[in-house]
XYZ file of N, CA and C in Angstrom:
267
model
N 11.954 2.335 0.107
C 11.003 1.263 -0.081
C 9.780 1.502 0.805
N 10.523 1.756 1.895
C 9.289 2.013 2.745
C 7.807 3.061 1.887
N 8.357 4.412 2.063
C 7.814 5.322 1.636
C 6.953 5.009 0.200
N 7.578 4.212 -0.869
C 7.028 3.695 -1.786
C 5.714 2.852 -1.752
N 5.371 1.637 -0.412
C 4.971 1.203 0.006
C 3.563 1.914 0.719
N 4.038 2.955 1.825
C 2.686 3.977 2.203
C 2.105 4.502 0.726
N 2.574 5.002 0.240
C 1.843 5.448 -0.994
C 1.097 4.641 -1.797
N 1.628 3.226 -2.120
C 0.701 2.156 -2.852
C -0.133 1.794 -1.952
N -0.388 1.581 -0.488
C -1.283 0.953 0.179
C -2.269 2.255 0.784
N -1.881 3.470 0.567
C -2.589 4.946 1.153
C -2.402 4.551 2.415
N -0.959 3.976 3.325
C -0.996 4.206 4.316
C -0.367 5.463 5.145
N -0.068 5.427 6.792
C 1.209 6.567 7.308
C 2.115 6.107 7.771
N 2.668 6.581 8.170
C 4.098 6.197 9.103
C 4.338 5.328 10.307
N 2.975 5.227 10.695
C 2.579 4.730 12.164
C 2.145 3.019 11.778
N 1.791 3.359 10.614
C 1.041 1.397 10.000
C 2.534 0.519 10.175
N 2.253 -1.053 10.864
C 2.974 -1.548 10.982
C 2.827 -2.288 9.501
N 4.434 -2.846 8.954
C 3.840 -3.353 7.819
C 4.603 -4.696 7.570
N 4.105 -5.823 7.178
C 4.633 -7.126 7.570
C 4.898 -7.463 6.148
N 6.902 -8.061 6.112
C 7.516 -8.108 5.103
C 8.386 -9.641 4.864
N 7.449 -9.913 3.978
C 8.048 -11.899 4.360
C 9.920 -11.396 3.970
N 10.752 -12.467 4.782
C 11.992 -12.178 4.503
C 12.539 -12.780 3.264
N 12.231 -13.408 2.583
C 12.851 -13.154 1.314
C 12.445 -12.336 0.819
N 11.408 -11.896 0.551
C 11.303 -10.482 -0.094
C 11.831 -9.457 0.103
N 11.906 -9.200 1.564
C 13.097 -8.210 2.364
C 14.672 -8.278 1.823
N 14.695 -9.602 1.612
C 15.949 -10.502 1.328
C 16.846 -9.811 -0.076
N 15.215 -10.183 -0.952
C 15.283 -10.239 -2.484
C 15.555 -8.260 -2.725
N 14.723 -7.516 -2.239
C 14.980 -6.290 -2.405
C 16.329 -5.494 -1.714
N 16.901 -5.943 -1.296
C 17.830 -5.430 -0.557
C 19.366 -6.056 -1.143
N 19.311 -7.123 -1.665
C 20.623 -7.918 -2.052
C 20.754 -8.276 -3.318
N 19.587 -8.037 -3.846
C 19.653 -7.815 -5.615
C 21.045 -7.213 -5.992
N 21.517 -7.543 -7.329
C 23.073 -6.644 -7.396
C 22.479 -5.982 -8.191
N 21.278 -5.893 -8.742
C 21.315 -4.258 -9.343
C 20.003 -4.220 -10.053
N 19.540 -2.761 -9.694
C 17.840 -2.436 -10.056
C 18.558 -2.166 -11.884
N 17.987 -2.511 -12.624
C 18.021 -1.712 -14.335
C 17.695 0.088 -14.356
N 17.126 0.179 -13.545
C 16.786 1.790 -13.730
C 16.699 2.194 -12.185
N 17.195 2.185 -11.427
C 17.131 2.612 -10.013
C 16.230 2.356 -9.334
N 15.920 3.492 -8.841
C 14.671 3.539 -8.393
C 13.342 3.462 -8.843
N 13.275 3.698 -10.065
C 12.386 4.016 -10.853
C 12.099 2.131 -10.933
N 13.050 1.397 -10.959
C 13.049 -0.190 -10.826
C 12.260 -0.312 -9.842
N 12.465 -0.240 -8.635
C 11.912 -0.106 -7.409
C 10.394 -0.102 -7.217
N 10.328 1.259 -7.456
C 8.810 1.271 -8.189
C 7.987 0.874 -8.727
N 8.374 0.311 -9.766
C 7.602 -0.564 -10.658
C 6.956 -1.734 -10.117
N 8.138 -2.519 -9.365
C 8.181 -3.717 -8.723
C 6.815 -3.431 -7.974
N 7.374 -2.596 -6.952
C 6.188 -2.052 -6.057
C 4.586 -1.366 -6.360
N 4.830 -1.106 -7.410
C 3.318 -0.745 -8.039
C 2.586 -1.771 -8.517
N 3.667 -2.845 -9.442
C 2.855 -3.945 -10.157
C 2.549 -4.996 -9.024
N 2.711 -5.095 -7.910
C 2.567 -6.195 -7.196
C 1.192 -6.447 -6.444
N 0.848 -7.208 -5.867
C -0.772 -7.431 -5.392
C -0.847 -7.154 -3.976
N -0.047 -6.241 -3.335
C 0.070 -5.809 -1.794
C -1.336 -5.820 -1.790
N -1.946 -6.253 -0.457
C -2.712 -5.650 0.311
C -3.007 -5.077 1.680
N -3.382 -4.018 2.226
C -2.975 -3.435 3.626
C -3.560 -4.729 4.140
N -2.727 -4.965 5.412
C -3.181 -6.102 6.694
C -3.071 -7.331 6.484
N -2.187 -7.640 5.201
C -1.475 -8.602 4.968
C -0.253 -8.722 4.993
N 0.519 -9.922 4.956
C 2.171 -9.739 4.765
C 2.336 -9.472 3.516
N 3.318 -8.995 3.187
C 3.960 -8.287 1.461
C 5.084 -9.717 1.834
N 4.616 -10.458 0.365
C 5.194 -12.034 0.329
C 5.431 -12.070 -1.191
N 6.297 -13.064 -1.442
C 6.859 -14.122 -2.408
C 5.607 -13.706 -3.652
N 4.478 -14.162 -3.294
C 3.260 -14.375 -4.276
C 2.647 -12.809 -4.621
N 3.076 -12.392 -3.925
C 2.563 -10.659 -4.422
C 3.076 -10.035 -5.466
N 4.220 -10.481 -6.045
C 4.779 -10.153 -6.445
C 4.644 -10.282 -8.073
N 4.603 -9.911 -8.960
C 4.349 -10.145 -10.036
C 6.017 -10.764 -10.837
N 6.144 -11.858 -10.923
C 7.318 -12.042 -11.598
C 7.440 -12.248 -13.401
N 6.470 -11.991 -13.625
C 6.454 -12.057 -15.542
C 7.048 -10.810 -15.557
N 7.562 -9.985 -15.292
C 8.005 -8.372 -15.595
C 9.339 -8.133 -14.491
N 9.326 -8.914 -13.759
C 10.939 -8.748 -13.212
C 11.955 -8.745 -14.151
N 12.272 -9.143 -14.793
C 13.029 -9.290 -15.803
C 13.862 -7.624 -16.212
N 12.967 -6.954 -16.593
C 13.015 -5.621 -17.263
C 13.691 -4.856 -16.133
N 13.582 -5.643 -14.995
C 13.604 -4.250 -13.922
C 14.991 -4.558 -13.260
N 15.497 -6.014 -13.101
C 16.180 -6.636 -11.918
C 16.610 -8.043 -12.251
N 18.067 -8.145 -12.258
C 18.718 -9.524 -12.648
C 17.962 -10.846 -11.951
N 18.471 -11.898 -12.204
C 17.937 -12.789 -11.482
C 18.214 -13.269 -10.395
N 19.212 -12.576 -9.804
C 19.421 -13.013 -8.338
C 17.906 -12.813 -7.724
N 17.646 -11.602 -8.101
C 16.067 -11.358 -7.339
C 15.192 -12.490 -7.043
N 15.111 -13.429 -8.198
C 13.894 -14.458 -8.227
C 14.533 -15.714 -7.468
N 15.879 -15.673 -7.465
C 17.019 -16.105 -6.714
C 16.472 -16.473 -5.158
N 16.224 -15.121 -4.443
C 16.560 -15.023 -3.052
C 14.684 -14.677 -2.766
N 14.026 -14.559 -3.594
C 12.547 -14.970 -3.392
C 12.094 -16.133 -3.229
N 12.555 -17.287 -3.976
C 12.960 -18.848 -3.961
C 13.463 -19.907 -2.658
N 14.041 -18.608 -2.418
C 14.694 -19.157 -0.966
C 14.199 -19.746 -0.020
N 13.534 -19.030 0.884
C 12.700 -19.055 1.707
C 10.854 -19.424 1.605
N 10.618 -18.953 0.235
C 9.231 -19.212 0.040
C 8.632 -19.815 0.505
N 8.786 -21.127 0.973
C 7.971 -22.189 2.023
C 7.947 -21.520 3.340
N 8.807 -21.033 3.285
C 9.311 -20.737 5.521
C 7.959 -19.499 5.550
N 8.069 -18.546 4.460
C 6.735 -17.736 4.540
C 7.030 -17.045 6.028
N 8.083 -16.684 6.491
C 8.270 -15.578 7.675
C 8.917 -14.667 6.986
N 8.208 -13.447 8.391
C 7.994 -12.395 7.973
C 8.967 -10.927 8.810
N 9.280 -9.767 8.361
C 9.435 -9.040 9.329
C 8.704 -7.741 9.550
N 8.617 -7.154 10.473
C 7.477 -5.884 10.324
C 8.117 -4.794 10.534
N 8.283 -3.881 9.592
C 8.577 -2.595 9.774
C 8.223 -1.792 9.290
């Protein structure tokens, strides 16, 4: 994820990068991408990241989750959405 992430934002290794926790939440505890990684990706390409912001709830494009990732995903994005904390790595 990480690595997926430097590449959509043209960052390096050294950029700190701030990750609201349900989203952290939602990508990590999903029971299952539809196409792997290639799921992964998608997610991460279609979304509205911007460097020097947190990667949150609203970045996220959810009209196309569907194709990629059951609904626990939108599940554990839901969660927290108000609390809007974050973690940085």
């Amino acid at each position: 994820m990480r690595s997926l992430l430097e590449k959509k934002l043209s960052i390096d290794q050294k950029t700190t990068l701030e990750i609201a926790d349900n989203v952290l939440e939602a990508f990590i505890k999903v029971d299952k991408y539809s196409h792997g990684s290639r799921s992964l990706e998608a997610i991460i390409q279609t979304s509205d990241i911007v460097p020097g912001k947190a990667f949150s709830a609203s970045c996220i494009n959810t009209s196309c989750l569907e194709m990629y990732v059951d609904k626990t995903f939108n599940d554990y994005l839901r969660e927290e959405y108000e609390k809007g904390e974050s973690n940085k790595v």
